[in-house]
Amino acid sequence: MEGGGRPSAVQAALLAASTALTALLYSVYRQKARVARGLQGARRVRLDGELRAVLLEAPGRCVPYAVIEGVVRSVKETLSSQFVENCKGVIQRLTLQEHKMVWNRTTHLWNDYEKIIHQRTNTTPFDLVPQEDGTGVTVRVMKPLDAAELSLETVYEKFHPSVQSFTDVIGHYISGERPKGIQETEQMLKVGTALTGVGELVLDNATIKLQPPKQGMPYYLSGMDFDSLLQKQESNVRFWKILTVVFGFATCAVLFFILRKQYRHHRERRHLRQMQDEFRQAQERLLRETNAEGGETLKNACVICLSSIKSCVFLECGHVCSCKECYRALPEPKKCPICRQAISRVVPLYNS
């Protein structure tokens, strides 16, 4: 603690950092909990002949947050994989990712570094249809790339290692970067994939559409079933809740430590003031008694007992204020009664 009982700069910074981190974690936890509650309250509708009737009865022909499960089917043409034969899909994502090692000058270690140098995503309109086709009910999926969770299957992946000469190796060690190679990946949402869609379900003329909700809730196009998706979100909520509680307890511990230090400092100052008041009152009382007897005040009297002669020099402060018996009676750790400085050693004083 600094002078006046104020917390040190390190303690104040630690308290501020832990408080800010706890508030941030609590904000994330509240957001995750809101998403989980929204999923729990989402209306589950079946992809059958009654879906159109359900939307006609809904206000504005819209279910704000609905869950629907179906199979992916292309509206017109499909996208063909560039690397896998007879692989058809409605979303195709091609990625080139650079892999290299970078020298860390602080830790003196080579660290892996990855960077996407090119990525292209192709889409084509698609519908969700029932598992057992024949009802004629379809749901058009709008803006699939806006989904918070879009399940794409990796259909092709190949790593192309870098070819390096001896001169290149030396240059890479000097520059601090060692290329490892390029990874080529193709991901697709294939036709026939079972998909769980969570979003706004609307009836637009004769077309039923699934689109991102307008109430700020996340939009999902997941390969998991709805129960698994809900369980995953609830697990995220528990994880962030535990983190928030742990850092909240840490913040409380830091605050308790600072308050305890302040309380001890305040108690020591109050005890010091009490001792000073008692000492001043004893001096005044002795002065009154001495004056009443017509004598003179004993100048070399011990400041503690006021009866014996001063016989000790306190080091390192140098005060001569106590007799030997009162010095022995001082509580540990021994401090000078005048300046409250710690006494490192005592030198006896001899009066001639």
mmCIF file of C-alpha atoms in Angstrom:
data_model
loop_
_atom_site.group_PDB
_atom_site.id
_atom_site.type_symbol
_atom_site.label_atom_id
_atom_site.label_comp_id
_atom_site.label_asym_id
_atom_site.label_seq_id
_atom_site.Cartn_x
_atom_site.Cartn_y
_atom_site.Cartn_z
ATOM 1 C CA MET A 1 0.000 0.000 0.000
ATOM 2 C CA GLU A 2 1.148 3.500 -0.768
ATOM 3 C CA GLY A 3 1.077 6.428 1.642
ATOM 4 C CA GLY A 4 -2.353 7.283 2.980
ATOM 5 C CA GLY A 5 -3.605 3.708 2.574
ATOM 6 C CA ARG A 6 -4.149 4.039 -1.167
ATOM 7 C CA PRO A 7 -3.626 0.877 -3.284
ATOM 8 C CA SER A 8 -0.457 0.672 -5.338
ATOM 9 C CA ALA A 9 -0.477 1.176 -9.104
ATOM 10 C CA VAL A 10 -0.037 -2.566 -9.670
ATOM 11 C CA GLN A 11 -2.959 -3.410 -7.395
ATOM 12 C CA ALA A 12 -5.195 -0.787 -9.020
ATOM 13 C CA ALA A 13 -4.270 -2.009 -12.514
ATOM 14 C CA LEU A 14 -4.911 -5.634 -11.516
ATOM 15 C CA LEU A 15 -8.304 -4.758 -10.068
ATOM 16 C CA ALA A 16 -9.271 -2.720 -13.142
ATOM 17 C CA ALA A 17 -8.145 -5.465 -15.541
ATOM 18 C CA SER A 18 -9.945 -8.249 -13.672
ATOM 19 C CA THR A 19 -13.119 -6.154 -13.411
ATOM 20 C CA ALA A 20 -13.068 -5.327 -17.136
ATOM 21 C CA LEU A 21 -12.429 -8.961 -18.071
ATOM 22 C CA THR A 22 -15.244 -10.151 -15.819
ATOM 23 C CA ALA A 23 -17.623 -7.632 -17.379
ATOM 24 C CA LEU A 24 -16.601 -8.755 -20.873
ATOM 25 C CA LEU A 25 -17.093 -12.426 -20.020
ATOM 26 C CA TYR A 26 -20.472 -11.648 -18.466
ATOM 27 C CA SER A 27 -21.520 -9.815 -21.631
ATOM 28 C CA VAL A 28 -20.560 -12.820 -23.783
ATOM 29 C CA TYR A 29 -22.355 -15.143 -21.366
ATOM 30 C CA ARG A 30 -25.548 -13.070 -21.558
ATOM 31 C CA GLN A 31 -25.396 -13.104 -25.358
ATOM 32 C CA LYS A 32 -24.899 -16.886 -25.449
ATOM 33 C CA ALA A 33 -27.719 -17.371 -22.939
ATOM 34 C CA ARG A 34 -29.996 -15.194 -25.075
ATOM 35 C CA VAL A 35 -29.214 -17.343 -28.134
ATOM 36 C CA ALA A 36 -29.914 -20.546 -26.188
ATOM 37 C CA ARG A 37 -33.223 -19.168 -24.880
ATOM 38 C CA GLY A 38 -34.158 -18.143 -28.418
ATOM 39 C CA LEU A 39 -33.455 -21.652 -29.705
ATOM 40 C CA GLN A 40 -35.480 -23.164 -26.867
ATOM 41 C CA GLY A 41 -38.411 -20.900 -27.784
ATOM 42 C CA ALA A 42 -38.133 -21.461 -31.550
ATOM 43 C CA ARG A 43 -41.205 -23.003 -33.131
ATOM 44 C CA ARG A 44 -40.595 -26.416 -34.650
ATOM 45 C CA VAL A 45 -42.573 -26.921 -37.827
ATOM 46 C CA ARG A 46 -42.826 -29.989 -40.019
ATOM 47 C CA LEU A 47 -42.092 -29.952 -43.705
ATOM 48 C CA ASP A 48 -45.423 -31.423 -44.762
ATOM 49 C CA GLY A 49 -48.662 -30.462 -46.424
ATOM 50 C CA GLU A 50 -49.854 -28.496 -43.387
ATOM 51 C CA LEU A 51 -46.942 -26.027 -43.479
ATOM 52 C CA ARG A 52 -48.680 -23.658 -45.874
ATOM 53 C CA ALA A 53 -51.788 -23.616 -43.690
ATOM 54 C CA VAL A 54 -49.673 -22.867 -40.625
ATOM 55 C CA LEU A 55 -48.120 -19.834 -42.345
ATOM 56 C CA LEU A 56 -51.503 -18.607 -43.606
ATOM 57 C CA GLU A 57 -52.769 -18.554 -40.004
ATOM 58 C CA ALA A 58 -49.627 -16.872 -38.630
ATOM 59 C CA PRO A 59 -49.581 -13.042 -38.256
ATOM 60 C CA GLY A 60 -48.195 -11.533 -41.443
ATOM 61 C CA ARG A 61 -47.801 -15.049 -42.853
ATOM 62 C CA CYS A 62 -44.536 -15.277 -40.933
ATOM 63 C CA VAL A 63 -43.064 -17.347 -38.118
ATOM 64 C CA PRO A 64 -40.292 -15.068 -36.700
ATOM 65 C CA TYR A 65 -38.086 -17.897 -35.446
ATOM 66 C CA ALA A 66 -38.761 -21.381 -36.720
ATOM 67 C CA VAL A 67 -36.948 -24.716 -36.895
ATOM 68 C CA ILE A 68 -37.328 -26.857 -39.983
ATOM 69 C CA GLU A 69 -35.505 -30.000 -41.063
ATOM 70 C CA GLY A 70 -35.175 -31.236 -44.608
ATOM 71 C CA VAL A 71 -32.926 -32.427 -47.413
ATOM 72 C CA VAL A 72 -30.999 -30.169 -49.794
ATOM 73 C CA ARG A 73 -32.251 -30.098 -53.393
ATOM 74 C CA SER A 74 -31.055 -27.801 -56.151
ATOM 75 C CA VAL A 75 -33.615 -25.511 -57.782
ATOM 76 C CA LYS A 76 -32.035 -25.510 -61.246
ATOM 77 C CA GLU A 77 -28.450 -26.417 -62.042
ATOM 78 C CA THR A 78 -25.999 -27.895 -59.550
ATOM 79 C CA LEU A 79 -22.348 -27.167 -58.880
ATOM 80 C CA SER A 80 -19.843 -29.872 -59.763
ATOM 81 C CA SER A 81 -16.702 -30.523 -57.770
ATOM 82 C CA GLN A 82 -13.472 -29.562 -59.510
ATOM 83 C CA PHE A 83 -11.610 -32.548 -58.090
ATOM 84 C CA VAL A 84 -14.147 -35.288 -57.276
ATOM 85 C CA GLU A 85 -16.203 -36.947 -59.974
ATOM 86 C CA ASN A 86 -19.995 -37.180 -59.627
ATOM 87 C CA CYS A 87 -19.944 -34.840 -56.622
ATOM 88 C CA LYS A 88 -22.793 -32.337 -56.920
ATOM 89 C CA GLY A 89 -23.668 -29.546 -54.547
ATOM 90 C CA VAL A 90 -25.325 -26.162 -54.108
ATOM 91 C CA ILE A 91 -22.483 -24.354 -52.259
ATOM 92 C CA GLN A 92 -18.839 -24.700 -53.217
ATOM 93 C CA ARG A 93 -15.929 -23.071 -51.373
ATOM 94 C CA LEU A 94 -12.387 -23.232 -52.778
ATOM 95 C CA THR A 95 -9.555 -22.181 -50.470
ATOM 96 C CA LEU A 96 -5.811 -21.749 -50.894
ATOM 97 C CA GLN A 97 -4.034 -21.483 -47.536
ATOM 98 C CA GLU A 98 -0.351 -20.709 -47.046
ATOM 99 C CA HIS A 99 1.547 -22.531 -44.290
ATOM 100 C CA LYS A 100 4.917 -21.302 -43.032
ATOM 101 C CA MET A 101 7.144 -21.070 -39.973
ATOM 102 C CA VAL A 102 7.899 -17.664 -38.461
ATOM 103 C CA TRP A 103 10.775 -16.992 -36.055
ATOM 104 C CA ASN A 104 9.684 -15.425 -32.778
ATOM 105 C CA ARG A 105 12.435 -13.111 -31.548
ATOM 106 C CA THR A 106 11.016 -13.083 -28.022
ATOM 107 C CA THR A 107 10.697 -16.824 -27.371
ATOM 108 C CA HIS A 108 13.411 -17.811 -29.874
ATOM 109 C CA LEU A 109 11.147 -20.483 -31.351
ATOM 110 C CA TRP A 110 9.698 -21.238 -34.776
ATOM 111 C CA ASN A 111 5.896 -20.838 -34.730
ATOM 112 C CA ASP A 112 3.367 -22.144 -37.260
ATOM 113 C CA TYR A 113 1.607 -19.448 -39.263
ATOM 114 C CA GLU A 114 -1.367 -19.891 -41.586
ATOM 115 C CA LYS A 115 -2.824 -17.376 -44.000
ATOM 116 C CA ILE A 116 -5.648 -17.635 -46.523
ATOM 117 C CA ILE A 117 -4.257 -16.264 -49.769
ATOM 118 C CA HIS A 118 -7.338 -16.956 -51.908
ATOM 119 C CA GLN A 119 -10.918 -18.055 -51.298
ATOM 120 C CA ARG A 120 -13.894 -18.249 -53.640
ATOM 121 C CA THR A 121 -17.449 -19.332 -52.805
ATOM 122 C CA ASN A 122 -19.983 -20.335 -55.457
ATOM 123 C CA THR A 123 -23.677 -20.782 -54.712
ATOM 124 C CA THR A 124 -26.810 -21.797 -56.554
ATOM 125 C CA PRO A 125 -30.419 -21.532 -55.310
ATOM 126 C CA PHE A 126 -31.621 -24.559 -53.369
ATOM 127 C CA ASP A 127 -34.606 -25.814 -51.414
ATOM 128 C CA LEU A 128 -35.224 -27.938 -48.373
ATOM 129 C CA VAL A 129 -37.532 -30.843 -49.158
ATOM 130 C CA PRO A 130 -38.931 -33.590 -46.920
ATOM 131 C CA GLN A 131 -36.906 -36.717 -46.255
ATOM 132 C CA GLU A 132 -39.634 -38.702 -47.988
ATOM 133 C CA ASP A 133 -40.285 -36.801 -51.195
ATOM 134 C CA GLY A 134 -43.792 -36.811 -52.594
ATOM 135 C CA THR A 135 -45.648 -34.153 -50.579
ATOM 136 C CA GLY A 136 -44.646 -31.400 -52.988
ATOM 137 C CA VAL A 137 -43.777 -28.975 -50.146
ATOM 138 C CA THR A 138 -40.460 -27.121 -50.509
ATOM 139 C CA VAL A 139 -38.782 -24.305 -48.586
ATOM 140 C CA ARG A 140 -36.469 -21.940 -50.457
ATOM 141 C CA VAL A 141 -33.305 -21.148 -48.468
ATOM 142 C CA MET A 142 -32.331 -17.486 -48.773
ATOM 143 C CA LYS A 143 -28.875 -15.974 -48.112
ATOM 144 C CA PRO A 144 -27.208 -19.207 -46.947
ATOM 145 C CA LEU A 145 -23.804 -17.521 -46.611
ATOM 146 C CA ASP A 146 -25.228 -15.296 -43.838
ATOM 147 C CA ALA A 147 -25.781 -18.332 -41.609
ATOM 148 C CA ALA A 148 -23.860 -18.315 -38.332
ATOM 149 C CA GLU A 149 -23.259 -22.039 -38.696
ATOM 150 C CA LEU A 150 -23.094 -23.372 -42.246
ATOM 151 C CA SER A 151 -22.206 -27.053 -42.494
ATOM 152 C CA LEU A 152 -19.877 -27.635 -45.450
ATOM 153 C CA GLU A 153 -18.259 -30.996 -46.115
ATOM 154 C CA THR A 154 -14.598 -31.158 -47.126
ATOM 155 C CA VAL A 155 -14.570 -33.199 -50.333
ATOM 156 C CA TYR A 156 -10.964 -32.552 -51.391
ATOM 157 C CA GLU A 157 -7.811 -31.540 -49.544
ATOM 158 C CA LYS A 158 -4.220 -31.622 -50.736
ATOM 159 C CA PHE A 159 -1.013 -30.109 -49.408
ATOM 160 C CA HIS A 160 1.608 -28.906 -51.887
ATOM 161 C CA PRO A 161 4.981 -28.669 -50.082
ATOM 162 C CA SER A 162 7.433 -25.933 -51.003
ATOM 163 C CA VAL A 163 10.498 -26.914 -52.997
ATOM 164 C CA GLN A 164 13.526 -25.105 -51.598
ATOM 165 C CA SER A 165 17.137 -24.965 -52.629
ATOM 166 C CA PHE A 166 20.041 -24.648 -50.194
ATOM 167 C CA THR A 167 20.291 -20.935 -50.968
ATOM 168 C CA ASP A 168 16.567 -20.520 -50.239
ATOM 169 C CA VAL A 169 16.954 -22.264 -46.879
ATOM 170 C CA ILE A 170 19.758 -19.895 -45.843
ATOM 171 C CA GLY A 171 17.727 -16.886 -46.982
ATOM 172 C CA HIS A 172 14.706 -18.080 -45.033
ATOM 173 C CA TYR A 173 16.733 -18.448 -41.824
ATOM 174 C CA ILE A 174 18.053 -14.916 -42.290
ATOM 175 C CA SER A 175 14.598 -13.429 -42.996
ATOM 176 C CA GLY A 176 12.911 -15.396 -40.201
ATOM 177 C CA GLU A 177 10.263 -17.012 -42.462
ATOM 178 C CA ARG A 178 10.314 -20.604 -43.723
ATOM 179 C CA PRO A 179 7.543 -21.535 -46.220
ATOM 180 C CA LYS A 180 6.095 -25.004 -45.709
ATOM 181 C CA GLY A 181 3.673 -25.133 -48.616
ATOM 182 C CA ILE A 182 0.173 -24.419 -49.921
ATOM 183 C CA GLN A 183 -2.918 -26.315 -48.817
ATOM 184 C CA GLU A 184 -5.735 -26.622 -51.373
ATOM 185 C CA THR A 185 -9.218 -27.349 -50.020
ATOM 186 C CA GLU A 186 -12.647 -27.766 -51.548
ATOM 187 C CA GLN A 187 -15.769 -27.743 -49.375
ATOM 188 C CA MET A 188 -19.317 -28.326 -50.567
ATOM 189 C CA LEU A 189 -22.881 -28.502 -49.367
ATOM 190 C CA LYS A 190 -23.863 -31.558 -51.346
ATOM 191 C CA VAL A 191 -27.253 -32.321 -52.818
ATOM 192 C CA GLY A 192 -29.139 -34.726 -50.554
ATOM 193 C CA THR A 193 -27.532 -33.497 -47.330
ATOM 194 C CA ALA A 194 -29.854 -33.468 -44.310
ATOM 195 C CA LEU A 195 -29.992 -29.897 -43.001
ATOM 196 C CA THR A 196 -31.545 -28.180 -39.995
ATOM 197 C CA GLY A 197 -32.548 -24.596 -40.701
ATOM 198 C CA VAL A 198 -33.330 -22.087 -37.967
ATOM 199 C CA GLY A 199 -34.541 -18.659 -39.049
ATOM 200 C CA GLU A 200 -37.530 -16.643 -40.193
ATOM 201 C CA LEU A 201 -40.099 -18.629 -42.144
ATOM 202 C CA VAL A 202 -42.341 -16.570 -44.450
ATOM 203 C CA LEU A 203 -44.922 -17.231 -47.131
ATOM 204 C CA ASP A 204 -44.149 -14.953 -50.081
ATOM 205 C CA ASN A 205 -46.936 -15.391 -52.632
ATOM 206 C CA ALA A 206 -46.660 -19.092 -53.423
ATOM 207 C CA THR A 207 -43.079 -19.557 -52.183
ATOM 208 C CA ILE A 208 -42.160 -20.553 -48.648
ATOM 209 C CA LYS A 209 -38.835 -18.975 -47.708
ATOM 210 C CA LEU A 210 -36.360 -19.513 -44.889
ATOM 211 C CA GLN A 211 -34.284 -16.369 -44.333
ATOM 212 C CA PRO A 212 -32.194 -14.605 -41.646
ATOM 213 C CA PRO A 213 -34.421 -13.435 -38.767
ATOM 214 C CA LYS A 214 -35.017 -9.717 -38.292
ATOM 215 C CA GLN A 215 -34.915 -9.821 -34.471
ATOM 216 C CA GLY A 216 -31.140 -10.199 -34.188
ATOM 217 C CA MET A 217 -31.206 -13.935 -33.504
ATOM 218 C CA PRO A 218 -28.627 -16.114 -35.280
ATOM 219 C CA TYR A 219 -29.392 -17.871 -38.538
ATOM 220 C CA TYR A 220 -28.456 -21.574 -38.673
ATOM 221 C CA LEU A 221 -28.026 -24.059 -41.507
ATOM 222 C CA SER A 222 -26.527 -26.973 -39.633
ATOM 223 C CA GLY A 223 -25.904 -30.590 -40.482
ATOM 224 C CA MET A 224 -26.775 -31.538 -36.887
ATOM 225 C CA ASP A 225 -30.300 -32.282 -35.758
ATOM 226 C CA PHE A 226 -32.032 -29.616 -33.702
ATOM 227 C CA ASP A 227 -31.555 -31.355 -30.333
ATOM 228 C CA SER A 228 -27.795 -31.633 -30.918
ATOM 229 C CA LEU A 229 -27.635 -27.993 -32.035
ATOM 230 C CA LEU A 230 -29.500 -26.870 -28.905
ATOM 231 C CA GLN A 231 -27.258 -29.007 -26.682
ATOM 232 C CA LYS A 232 -24.166 -27.447 -28.272
ATOM 233 C CA GLN A 233 -25.413 -23.929 -27.556
ATOM 234 C CA GLU A 234 -26.298 -24.834 -23.959
ATOM 235 C CA SER A 235 -22.784 -26.234 -23.508
ATOM 236 C CA ASN A 236 -21.382 -22.912 -24.724
ATOM 237 C CA VAL A 237 -23.566 -21.110 -22.189
ATOM 238 C CA ARG A 238 -22.253 -23.287 -19.342
ATOM 239 C CA PHE A 239 -18.655 -22.757 -20.474
ATOM 240 C CA TRP A 240 -18.946 -18.946 -20.499
ATOM 241 C CA LYS A 241 -20.866 -19.005 -17.215
ATOM 242 C CA ILE A 242 -18.050 -20.944 -15.516
ATOM 243 C CA LEU A 243 -15.455 -18.513 -16.912
ATOM 244 C CA THR A 244 -17.505 -15.546 -15.676
ATOM 245 C CA VAL A 245 -17.847 -17.050 -12.168
ATOM 246 C CA VAL A 246 -14.126 -17.890 -11.954
ATOM 247 C CA PHE A 247 -12.973 -14.413 -12.971
ATOM 248 C CA GLY A 248 -15.689 -12.863 -10.804
ATOM 249 C CA PHE A 249 -14.283 -14.674 -7.759
ATOM 250 C CA ALA A 250 -10.783 -13.541 -8.778
ATOM 251 C CA THR A 251 -11.982 -9.926 -8.920
ATOM 252 C CA CYS A 252 -13.612 -10.267 -5.501
ATOM 253 C CA ALA A 253 -10.388 -11.749 -4.106
ATOM 254 C CA VAL A 254 -8.328 -8.814 -5.397
ATOM 255 C CA LEU A 255 -10.860 -6.342 -3.999
ATOM 256 C CA PHE A 256 -10.892 -8.137 -0.635
ATOM 257 C CA PHE A 257 -7.081 -8.062 -0.497
ATOM 258 C CA ILE A 258 -7.009 -4.303 -1.181
ATOM 259 C CA LEU A 259 -9.755 -3.568 1.368
ATOM 260 C CA ARG A 260 -8.027 -5.744 3.962
ATOM 261 C CA LYS A 261 -4.781 -3.824 3.441
ATOM 262 C CA GLN A 262 -6.630 -0.531 3.808
ATOM 263 C CA TYR A 263 -8.357 -1.730 6.981
ATOM 264 C CA ARG A 264 -5.057 -2.843 8.551
ATOM 265 C CA HIS A 265 -3.437 0.471 7.614
ATOM 266 C CA HIS A 266 -6.371 2.370 9.117
ATOM 267 C CA ARG A 267 -6.205 0.274 12.297
ATOM 268 C CA GLU A 268 -2.454 0.906 12.694
ATOM 269 C CA ARG A 269 -2.921 4.646 12.223
ATOM 270 C CA ARG A 270 -5.736 4.690 14.767
ATOM 271 C CA HIS A 271 -3.592 2.754 17.252
ATOM 272 C CA LEU A 272 -0.714 5.183 16.685
ATOM 273 C CA ARG A 273 -2.963 8.181 17.266
ATOM 274 C CA GLN A 274 -4.262 6.553 20.430
ATOM 275 C CA MET A 275 -0.719 5.990 21.737
ATOM 276 C CA GLN A 276 0.241 9.580 20.908
ATOM 277 C CA ASP A 277 -2.815 10.885 22.720
ATOM 278 C CA GLU A 278 -2.048 8.770 25.783
ATOM 279 C CA PHE A 279 1.571 9.914 25.727
ATOM 280 C CA ARG A 280 0.562 13.576 25.482
ATOM 281 C CA GLN A 281 -1.951 13.203 28.300
ATOM 282 C CA ALA A 282 0.667 11.517 30.513
ATOM 283 C CA GLN A 283 3.140 14.322 29.818
ATOM 284 C CA GLU A 284 0.567 16.955 30.680
ATOM 285 C CA ARG A 285 -0.407 15.117 33.851
ATOM 286 C CA LEU A 286 3.230 14.771 34.924
ATOM 287 C CA LEU A 287 3.832 18.451 34.179
ATOM 288 C CA ARG A 288 0.869 19.468 36.307
ATOM 289 C CA GLU A 289 1.995 17.251 39.206
ATOM 290 C CA THR A 290 5.559 18.563 39.002
ATOM 291 C CA ASN A 291 4.435 22.195 38.906
ATOM 292 C CA ALA A 292 2.118 21.568 41.806
ATOM 293 C CA GLU A 293 5.037 20.234 43.858
ATOM 294 C CA GLY A 294 7.215 23.205 42.842
ATOM 295 C CA GLY A 295 9.829 20.946 41.208
ATOM 296 C CA GLU A 296 11.157 20.755 37.681
ATOM 297 C CA THR A 297 10.194 18.349 34.884
ATOM 298 C CA LEU A 298 12.570 15.466 34.462
ATOM 299 C CA LYS A 299 14.036 16.123 31.026
ATOM 300 C CA ASN A 300 15.703 12.733 30.655
ATOM 301 C CA ALA A 301 12.617 10.685 31.620
ATOM 302 C CA CYS A 302 11.610 7.692 29.463
ATOM 303 C CA VAL A 303 8.765 8.724 27.124
ATOM 304 C CA ILE A 304 6.930 5.456 27.847
ATOM 305 C CA CYS A 305 6.988 5.042 31.625
ATOM 306 C CA LEU A 306 7.945 8.700 32.434
ATOM 307 C CA SER A 307 9.734 7.498 35.543
ATOM 308 C CA SER A 308 13.044 5.905 34.519
ATOM 309 C CA ILE A 309 15.996 7.583 32.801
ATOM 310 C CA LYS A 310 16.451 7.263 29.032
ATOM 311 C CA SER A 311 19.138 4.657 28.467
ATOM 312 C CA CYS A 312 18.755 3.412 24.851
ATOM 313 C CA VAL A 313 19.628 4.781 21.420
ATOM 314 C CA PHE A 314 17.404 3.326 18.655
ATOM 315 C CA LEU A 315 19.026 2.736 15.293
ATOM 316 C CA GLU A 316 18.693 3.563 12.497
ATOM 317 C CA CYS A 317 16.464 6.536 13.449
ATOM 318 C CA GLY A 318 18.799 7.674 16.298
ATOM 319 C CA HIS A 319 16.080 8.616 18.829
ATOM 320 C CA VAL A 320 16.926 8.505 22.552
ATOM 321 C CA CYS A 321 13.534 8.114 24.176
ATOM 322 C CA SER A 322 13.252 4.920 26.214
ATOM 323 C CA CYS A 323 14.693 3.050 29.142
ATOM 324 C CA LYS A 324 15.950 -0.508 28.795
ATOM 325 C CA GLU A 325 12.943 -2.076 30.541
ATOM 326 C CA CYS A 326 10.407 -0.296 28.327
ATOM 327 C CA TYR A 327 12.377 -1.252 25.195
ATOM 328 C CA ARG A 328 12.121 -4.919 26.163
ATOM 329 C CA ALA A 329 8.359 -4.488 26.674
ATOM 330 C CA LEU A 330 7.787 -3.083 23.167
ATOM 331 C CA PRO A 331 5.695 -5.464 20.986
ATOM 332 C CA GLU A 332 7.249 -7.269 18.034
ATOM 333 C CA PRO A 333 8.232 -6.048 15.513
ATOM 334 C CA LYS A 334 9.769 -3.349 17.639
ATOM 335 C CA LYS A 335 9.283 0.228 16.371
ATOM 336 C CA CYS A 336 10.454 3.570 17.669
ATOM 337 C CA PRO A 337 7.684 5.216 19.798
ATOM 338 C CA ILE A 338 8.571 8.610 18.293
ATOM 339 C CA CYS A 339 8.792 7.998 14.524
ATOM 340 C CA ARG A 340 7.393 4.435 14.214
ATOM 341 C CA GLN A 341 10.473 3.360 12.240
ATOM 342 C CA ALA A 342 11.612 -0.232 12.654
ATOM 343 C CA ILE A 343 14.399 -0.703 15.200
ATOM 344 C CA SER A 344 17.290 -2.655 13.684
ATOM 345 C CA ARG A 345 19.545 -2.523 16.767
ATOM 346 C CA VAL A 346 19.866 -0.778 20.162
ATOM 347 C CA VAL A 347 22.944 0.932 21.628
ATOM 348 C CA PRO A 348 23.026 1.491 25.415
ATOM 349 C CA LEU A 349 23.415 5.098 26.589
ATOM 350 C CA TYR A 350 25.650 5.885 29.580
ATOM 351 C CA ASN A 351 25.158 9.143 31.491
ATOM 352 C CA SER A 352 28.309 10.426 33.218
#
